[in-house]
Amino acid sequence: MLGHDPARFEWITADLTKRRSVDNLFLQERLLQTPIDTVVHLAFQSNPDGYNSSRHEFNVTSARLLLDAALRS
């Protein structure tokens, strides 16, 4: 996020394994006051030694939770 306008970009973290944590991303006061037009999800898990089913499950579930919460807000 270095070099980006802080008025336009915000870095927010959440536990993507918990739906409530993801929902709370979009309920923060500062986000309710400003329309959101883009969400970037950078928490995909990978492994140079192999991509297993538990990593795939996490990636799919966390992306789905994030998209659902974004659509609801």
PDB file of N, CA and C in Angstrom:
ATOM      1  N   MET A   1       0.816  -1.193   0.000  1.00  0.00           N
ATOM      2  CA  MET A   1       0.000   0.000   0.000  1.00  0.00           C
ATOM      3  C   MET A   1       0.866   1.266   0.000  1.00  0.00           C
ATOM      4  N   LEU A   2       2.169   1.097  -0.018  1.00  0.00           N
ATOM      5  CA  LEU A   2       3.058   2.259  -0.050  1.00  0.00           C
ATOM      6  C   LEU A   2       2.832   3.054  -1.333  1.00  0.00           C
ATOM      7  N   GLY A   3       2.770   4.339  -1.194  1.00  0.00           N
ATOM      8  CA  GLY A   3       2.619   5.202  -2.355  1.00  0.00           C
ATOM      9  C   GLY A   3       1.183   5.397  -2.812  1.00  0.00           C
ATOM     10  N   HIS A   4       0.226   4.765  -2.157  1.00  0.00           N
ATOM     11  CA  HIS A   4      -1.181   4.927  -2.517  1.00  0.00           C
ATOM     12  C   HIS A   4      -1.826   5.989  -1.643  1.00  0.00           C
ATOM     13  N   ASP A   5      -2.785   6.679  -2.213  1.00  0.00           N
ATOM     14  CA  ASP A   5      -3.490   7.741  -1.502  1.00  0.00           C
ATOM     15  C   ASP A   5      -4.287   7.145  -0.339  1.00  0.00           C
ATOM     16  N   PRO A   6      -3.947   7.479   0.922  1.00  0.00           N
ATOM     17  CA  PRO A   6      -4.656   6.895   2.073  1.00  0.00           C
ATOM     18  C   PRO A   6      -6.127   7.299   2.139  1.00  0.00           C
ATOM     19  N   ALA A   7      -6.518   8.335   1.429  1.00  0.00           N
ATOM     20  CA  ALA A   7      -7.931   8.717   1.389  1.00  0.00           C
ATOM     21  C   ALA A   7      -8.741   7.782   0.491  1.00  0.00           C
ATOM     22  N   ARG A   8      -8.051   7.040  -0.387  1.00  0.00           N
ATOM     23  CA  ARG A   8      -8.741   6.154  -1.326  1.00  0.00           C
ATOM     24  C   ARG A   8      -8.536   4.674  -1.033  1.00  0.00           C
ATOM     25  N   PHE A   9      -7.495   4.328  -0.301  1.00  0.00           N
ATOM     26  CA  PHE A   9      -7.169   2.930  -0.052  1.00  0.00           C
ATOM     27  C   PHE A   9      -7.036   2.683   1.442  1.00  0.00           C
ATOM     28  N   GLU A  10      -7.549   1.550   1.875  1.00  0.00           N
ATOM     29  CA  GLU A  10      -7.462   1.194   3.290  1.00  0.00           C
ATOM     30  C   GLU A  10      -7.125  -0.291   3.409  1.00  0.00           C
ATOM     31  N   TRP A  11      -6.175  -0.602   4.269  1.00  0.00           N
ATOM     32  CA  TRP A  11      -5.771  -1.985   4.535  1.00  0.00           C
ATOM     33  C   TRP A  11      -6.496  -2.433   5.794  1.00  0.00           C
ATOM     34  N   ILE A  12      -7.313  -3.482   5.679  1.00  0.00           N
ATOM     35  CA  ILE A  12      -8.060  -3.996   6.824  1.00  0.00           C
ATOM     36  C   ILE A  12      -7.868  -5.505   6.876  1.00  0.00           C
ATOM     37  N   THR A  13      -7.631  -6.045   8.052  1.00  0.00           N
ATOM     38  CA  THR A  13      -7.455  -7.486   8.194  1.00  0.00           C
ATOM     39  C   THR A  13      -8.645  -8.092   8.934  1.00  0.00           C
ATOM     40  N   ALA A  14      -8.854  -9.384   8.691  1.00  0.00           N
ATOM     41  CA  ALA A  14      -9.931 -10.116   9.367  1.00  0.00           C
ATOM     42  C   ALA A  14      -9.594 -11.595   9.364  1.00  0.00           C
ATOM     43  N   ASP A  15     -10.175 -12.315  10.288  1.00  0.00           N
ATOM     44  CA  ASP A  15     -10.043 -13.771  10.327  1.00  0.00           C
ATOM     45  C   ASP A  15     -11.038 -14.345   9.314  1.00  0.00           C
ATOM     46  N   LEU A  16     -10.552 -14.782   8.190  1.00  0.00           N
ATOM     47  CA  LEU A  16     -11.422 -15.252   7.108  1.00  0.00           C
ATOM     48  C   LEU A  16     -12.016 -16.631   7.364  1.00  0.00           C
ATOM     49  N   THR A  17     -11.674 -17.224   8.488  1.00  0.00           N
ATOM     50  CA  THR A  17     -12.294 -18.507   8.827  1.00  0.00           C
ATOM     51  C   THR A  17     -13.584 -18.304   9.617  1.00  0.00           C
ATOM     52  N   LYS A  18     -13.856 -17.051   9.995  1.00  0.00           N
ATOM     53  CA  LYS A  18     -15.043 -16.757  10.807  1.00  0.00           C
ATOM     54  C   LYS A  18     -15.951 -15.782  10.071  1.00  0.00           C
ATOM     55  N   ARG A  19     -17.181 -16.207   9.813  1.00  0.00           N
ATOM     56  CA  ARG A  19     -18.120 -15.373   9.064  1.00  0.00           C
ATOM     57  C   ARG A  19     -18.345 -14.025   9.748  1.00  0.00           C
ATOM     58  N   ARG A  20     -18.475 -14.015  11.056  1.00  0.00           N
ATOM     59  CA  ARG A  20     -18.733 -12.770  11.782  1.00  0.00           C
ATOM     60  C   ARG A  20     -17.592 -11.786  11.597  1.00  0.00           C
ATOM     61  N   SER A  21     -16.378 -12.270  11.604  1.00  0.00           N
ATOM     62  CA  SER A  21     -15.212 -11.416  11.404  1.00  0.00           C
ATOM     63  C   SER A  21     -15.244 -10.784  10.007  1.00  0.00           C
ATOM     64  N   VAL A  22     -15.619 -11.564   9.024  1.00  0.00           N
ATOM     65  CA  VAL A  22     -15.718 -11.057   7.651  1.00  0.00           C
ATOM     66  C   VAL A  22     -16.861 -10.051   7.546  1.00  0.00           C
ATOM     67  N   ASP A  23     -18.012 -10.370   8.139  1.00  0.00           N
ATOM     68  CA  ASP A  23     -19.143  -9.433   8.123  1.00  0.00           C
ATOM     69  C   ASP A  23     -18.765  -8.106   8.769  1.00  0.00           C
ATOM     70  N   ASN A  24     -17.999  -8.175   9.862  1.00  0.00           N
ATOM     71  CA  ASN A  24     -17.605  -6.957  10.574  1.00  0.00           C
ATOM     72  C   ASN A  24     -16.712  -6.040   9.743  1.00  0.00           C
ATOM     73  N   LEU A  25     -16.050  -6.588   8.732  1.00  0.00           N
ATOM     74  CA  LEU A  25     -15.251  -5.748   7.846  1.00  0.00           C
ATOM     75  C   LEU A  25     -16.099  -4.636   7.247  1.00  0.00           C
ATOM     76  N   PHE A  26     -17.301  -4.990   6.848  1.00  0.00           N
ATOM     77  CA  PHE A  26     -18.166  -4.059   6.133  1.00  0.00           C
ATOM     78  C   PHE A  26     -19.080  -3.265   7.059  1.00  0.00           C
ATOM     79  N   LEU A  27     -18.972  -3.483   8.359  1.00  0.00           N
ATOM     80  CA  LEU A  27     -19.795  -2.763   9.329  1.00  0.00           C
ATOM     81  C   LEU A  27     -19.009  -1.699  10.093  1.00  0.00           C
ATOM     82  N   GLN A  28     -17.749  -1.523   9.744  1.00  0.00           N
ATOM     83  CA  GLN A  28     -16.936  -0.520  10.414  1.00  0.00           C
ATOM     84  C   GLN A  28     -17.422   0.878  10.035  1.00  0.00           C
ATOM     85  N   GLU A  29     -17.445   1.762  11.013  1.00  0.00           N
ATOM     86  CA  GLU A  29     -17.970   3.120  10.821  1.00  0.00           C
ATOM     87  C   GLU A  29     -17.356   3.817   9.613  1.00  0.00           C
ATOM     88  N   ARG A  30     -16.047   3.745   9.489  1.00  0.00           N
ATOM     89  CA  ARG A  30     -15.387   4.464   8.393  1.00  0.00           C
ATOM     90  C   ARG A  30     -15.771   3.913   7.029  1.00  0.00           C
ATOM     91  N   LEU A  31     -16.138   2.623   6.975  1.00  0.00           N
ATOM     92  CA  LEU A  31     -16.554   2.052   5.699  1.00  0.00           C
ATOM     93  C   LEU A  31     -18.024   2.314   5.407  1.00  0.00           C
ATOM     94  N   LEU A  32     -18.830   2.477   6.442  1.00  0.00           N
ATOM     95  CA  LEU A  32     -20.239   2.783   6.236  1.00  0.00           C
ATOM     96  C   LEU A  32     -20.428   4.205   5.711  1.00  0.00           C
ATOM     97  N   GLN A  33     -19.469   5.080   5.978  1.00  0.00           N
ATOM     98  CA  GLN A  33     -19.568   6.474   5.565  1.00  0.00           C
ATOM     99  C   GLN A  33     -19.080   6.708   4.134  1.00  0.00           C
ATOM    100  N   THR A  34     -18.346   5.756   3.589  1.00  0.00           N
ATOM    101  CA  THR A  34     -17.762   5.915   2.254  1.00  0.00           C
ATOM    102  C   THR A  34     -18.141   4.718   1.391  1.00  0.00           C
ATOM    103  N   PRO A  35     -18.622   4.958   0.188  1.00  0.00           N
ATOM    104  CA  PRO A  35     -18.943   3.825  -0.677  1.00  0.00           C
ATOM    105  C   PRO A  35     -17.682   3.029  -1.062  1.00  0.00           C
ATOM    106  N   ILE A  36     -17.826   1.724  -1.080  1.00  0.00           N
ATOM    107  CA  ILE A  36     -16.719   0.834  -1.454  1.00  0.00           C
ATOM    108  C   ILE A  36     -16.953   0.389  -2.896  1.00  0.00           C
ATOM    109  N   ASP A  37     -15.923   0.515  -3.741  1.00  0.00           N
ATOM    110  CA  ASP A  37     -16.081   0.052  -5.113  1.00  0.00           C
ATOM    111  C   ASP A  37     -15.159  -1.108  -5.467  1.00  0.00           C
ATOM    112  N   THR A  38     -14.230  -1.440  -4.553  1.00  0.00           N
ATOM    113  CA  THR A  38     -13.291  -2.527  -4.827  1.00  0.00           C
ATOM    114  C   THR A  38     -12.891  -3.208  -3.522  1.00  0.00           C
ATOM    115  N   VAL A  39     -12.831  -4.531  -3.547  1.00  0.00           N
ATOM    116  CA  VAL A  39     -12.316  -5.306  -2.424  1.00  0.00           C
ATOM    117  C   VAL A  39     -11.232  -6.218  -2.983  1.00  0.00           C
ATOM    118  N   VAL A  40     -10.048  -6.201  -2.366  1.00  0.00           N
ATOM    119  CA  VAL A  40      -8.943  -7.056  -2.795  1.00  0.00           C
ATOM    120  C   VAL A  40      -8.693  -8.077  -1.695  1.00  0.00           C
ATOM    121  N   HIS A  41      -8.755  -9.337  -2.070  1.00  0.00           N
ATOM    122  CA  HIS A  41      -8.581 -10.451  -1.128  1.00  0.00           C
ATOM    123  C   HIS A  41      -7.187 -11.039  -1.357  1.00  0.00           C
ATOM    124  N   LEU A  42      -6.305 -10.880  -0.368  1.00  0.00           N
ATOM    125  CA  LEU A  42      -4.912 -11.326  -0.511  1.00  0.00           C
ATOM    126  C   LEU A  42      -4.556 -12.486   0.408  1.00  0.00           C
ATOM    127  N   ALA A  43      -5.540 -13.175   0.938  1.00  0.00           N
ATOM    128  CA  ALA A  43      -5.265 -14.195   1.946  1.00  0.00           C
ATOM    129  C   ALA A  43      -5.328 -15.625   1.427  1.00  0.00           C
ATOM    130  N   PHE A  44      -5.184 -15.828   0.139  1.00  0.00           N
ATOM    131  CA  PHE A  44      -5.202 -17.198  -0.367  1.00  0.00           C
ATOM    132  C   PHE A  44      -3.996 -17.960   0.150  1.00  0.00           C
ATOM    133  N   GLN A  45      -4.221 -19.209   0.507  1.00  0.00           N
ATOM    134  CA  GLN A  45      -3.137 -20.053   1.000  1.00  0.00           C
ATOM    135  C   GLN A  45      -2.578 -20.876  -0.163  1.00  0.00           C
ATOM    136  N   SER A  46      -1.284 -20.999  -0.172  1.00  0.00           N
ATOM    137  CA  SER A  46      -0.639 -21.863  -1.160  1.00  0.00           C
ATOM    138  C   SER A  46       0.526 -22.569  -0.481  1.00  0.00           C
ATOM    139  N   ASN A  47       1.137 -23.459  -1.191  1.00  0.00           N
ATOM    140  CA  ASN A  47       2.264 -24.199  -0.646  1.00  0.00           C
ATOM    141  C   ASN A  47       3.134 -24.636  -1.819  1.00  0.00           C
ATOM    142  N   PRO A  48       4.410 -24.271  -1.822  1.00  0.00           N
ATOM    143  CA  PRO A  48       5.277 -24.663  -2.935  1.00  0.00           C
ATOM    144  C   PRO A  48       5.453 -26.180  -3.050  1.00  0.00           C
ATOM    145  N   ASP A  49       5.174 -26.909  -1.964  1.00  0.00           N
ATOM    146  CA  ASP A  49       5.334 -28.360  -1.989  1.00  0.00           C
ATOM    147  C   ASP A  49       4.056 -29.090  -2.408  1.00  0.00           C
ATOM    148  N   GLY A  50       2.980 -28.365  -2.585  1.00  0.00           N
ATOM    149  CA  GLY A  50       1.734 -29.013  -2.995  1.00  0.00           C
ATOM    150  C   GLY A  50       0.519 -28.299  -2.448  1.00  0.00           C
ATOM    151  N   TYR A  51      -0.504 -28.330  -3.228  1.00  0.00           N
ATOM    152  CA  TYR A  51      -1.764 -27.675  -2.877  1.00  0.00           C
ATOM    153  C   TYR A  51      -2.731 -28.774  -2.487  1.00  0.00           C
ATOM    154  N   ASN A  52      -3.110 -28.829  -1.204  1.00  0.00           N
ATOM    155  CA  ASN A  52      -3.948 -29.937  -0.748  1.00  0.00           C
ATOM    156  C   ASN A  52      -5.403 -29.500  -0.575  1.00  0.00           C
ATOM    157  N   SER A  53      -6.249 -30.428  -0.230  1.00  0.00           N
ATOM    158  CA  SER A  53      -7.688 -30.157  -0.138  1.00  0.00           C
ATOM    159  C   SER A  53      -8.034 -29.186   0.993  1.00  0.00           C
ATOM    160  N   SER A  54      -7.285 -29.202   2.101  1.00  0.00           N
ATOM    161  CA  SER A  54      -7.612 -28.279   3.193  1.00  0.00           C
ATOM    162  C   SER A  54      -7.305 -26.833   2.792  1.00  0.00           C
ATOM    163  N   ARG A  55      -6.241 -26.631   2.056  1.00  0.00           N
ATOM    164  CA  ARG A  55      -5.936 -25.280   1.561  1.00  0.00           C
ATOM    165  C   ARG A  55      -6.987 -24.838   0.551  1.00  0.00           C
ATOM    166  N   HIS A  56      -7.387 -25.743  -0.299  1.00  0.00           N
ATOM    167  CA  HIS A  56      -8.425 -25.421  -1.281  1.00  0.00           C
ATOM    168  C   HIS A  56      -9.734 -25.067  -0.577  1.00  0.00           C
ATOM    169  N   GLU A  57     -10.092 -25.848   0.414  1.00  0.00           N
ATOM    170  CA  GLU A  57     -11.315 -25.592   1.193  1.00  0.00           C
ATOM    171  C   GLU A  57     -11.262 -24.211   1.836  1.00  0.00           C
ATOM    172  N   PHE A  58     -10.127 -23.861   2.457  1.00  0.00           N
ATOM    173  CA  PHE A  58      -9.976 -22.535   3.058  1.00  0.00           C
ATOM    174  C   PHE A  58     -10.138 -21.443   2.010  1.00  0.00           C
ATOM    175  N   ASN A  59      -9.459 -21.578   0.881  1.00  0.00           N
ATOM    176  CA  ASN A  59      -9.504 -20.556  -0.160  1.00  0.00           C
ATOM    177  C   ASN A  59     -10.912 -20.348  -0.701  1.00  0.00           C
ATOM    178  N   VAL A  60     -11.607 -21.427  -0.966  1.00  0.00           N
ATOM    179  CA  VAL A  60     -12.968 -21.327  -1.508  1.00  0.00           C
ATOM    180  C   VAL A  60     -13.914 -20.740  -0.457  1.00  0.00           C
ATOM    181  N   THR A  61     -13.850 -21.238   0.764  1.00  0.00           N
ATOM    182  CA  THR A  61     -14.748 -20.780   1.817  1.00  0.00           C
ATOM    183  C   THR A  61     -14.504 -19.312   2.147  1.00  0.00           C
ATOM    184  N   SER A  62     -13.256 -18.911   2.298  1.00  0.00           N
ATOM    185  CA  SER A  62     -12.968 -17.523   2.654  1.00  0.00           C
ATOM    186  C   SER A  62     -13.362 -16.574   1.525  1.00  0.00           C
ATOM    187  N   ALA A  63     -13.130 -16.948   0.288  1.00  0.00           N
ATOM    188  CA  ALA A  63     -13.555 -16.100  -0.834  1.00  0.00           C
ATOM    189  C   ALA A  63     -15.077 -15.981  -0.873  1.00  0.00           C
ATOM    190  N   ARG A  64     -15.780 -17.085  -0.628  1.00  0.00           N
ATOM    191  CA  ARG A  64     -17.244 -17.056  -0.625  1.00  0.00           C
ATOM    192  C   ARG A  64     -17.775 -16.165   0.503  1.00  0.00           C
ATOM    193  N   LEU A  65     -17.201 -16.296   1.700  1.00  0.00           N
ATOM    194  CA  LEU A  65     -17.630 -15.460   2.824  1.00  0.00           C
ATOM    195  C   LEU A  65     -17.409 -13.979   2.521  1.00  0.00           C
ATOM    196  N   LEU A  66     -16.266 -13.664   1.936  1.00  0.00           N
ATOM    197  CA  LEU A  66     -15.960 -12.269   1.611  1.00  0.00           C
ATOM    198  C   LEU A  66     -16.915 -11.727   0.547  1.00  0.00           C
ATOM    199  N   LEU A  67     -17.169 -12.506  -0.480  1.00  0.00           N
ATOM    200  CA  LEU A  67     -18.092 -12.060  -1.539  1.00  0.00           C
ATOM    201  C   LEU A  67     -19.507 -11.909  -0.996  1.00  0.00           C
ATOM    202  N   ASP A  68     -19.958 -12.849  -0.182  1.00  0.00           N
ATOM    203  CA  ASP A  68     -21.293 -12.752   0.414  1.00  0.00           C
ATOM    204  C   ASP A  68     -21.430 -11.485   1.261  1.00  0.00           C
ATOM    205  N   ALA A  69     -20.426 -11.216   2.083  1.00  0.00           N
ATOM    206  CA  ALA A  69     -20.493 -10.031   2.944  1.00  0.00           C
ATOM    207  C   ALA A  69     -20.475  -8.754   2.109  1.00  0.00           C
ATOM    208  N   ALA A  70     -19.674  -8.723   1.064  1.00  0.00           N
ATOM    209  CA  ALA A  70     -19.627  -7.550   0.200  1.00  0.00           C
ATOM    210  C   ALA A  70     -20.971  -7.315  -0.479  1.00  0.00           C
ATOM    211  N   LEU A  71     -21.599  -8.374  -0.945  1.00  0.00           N
ATOM    212  CA  LEU A  71     -22.905  -8.239  -1.593  1.00  0.00           C
ATOM    213  C   LEU A  71     -23.983  -7.774  -0.621  1.00  0.00           C
ATOM    214  N   ARG A  72     -23.934  -8.252   0.609  1.00  0.00           N
ATOM    215  CA  ARG A  72     -24.930  -7.840   1.607  1.00  0.00           C
ATOM    216  C   ARG A  72     -24.771  -6.367   1.979  1.00  0.00           C
ATOM    217  N   SER A  73     -23.547  -5.858   1.924  1.00  0.00           N
ATOM    218  CA  SER A  73     -23.359  -4.463   2.329  1.00  0.00           C
ATOM    219  C   SER A  73     -23.673  -3.548   1.176  1.00  0.00           C
TER     220      SER A  73
END
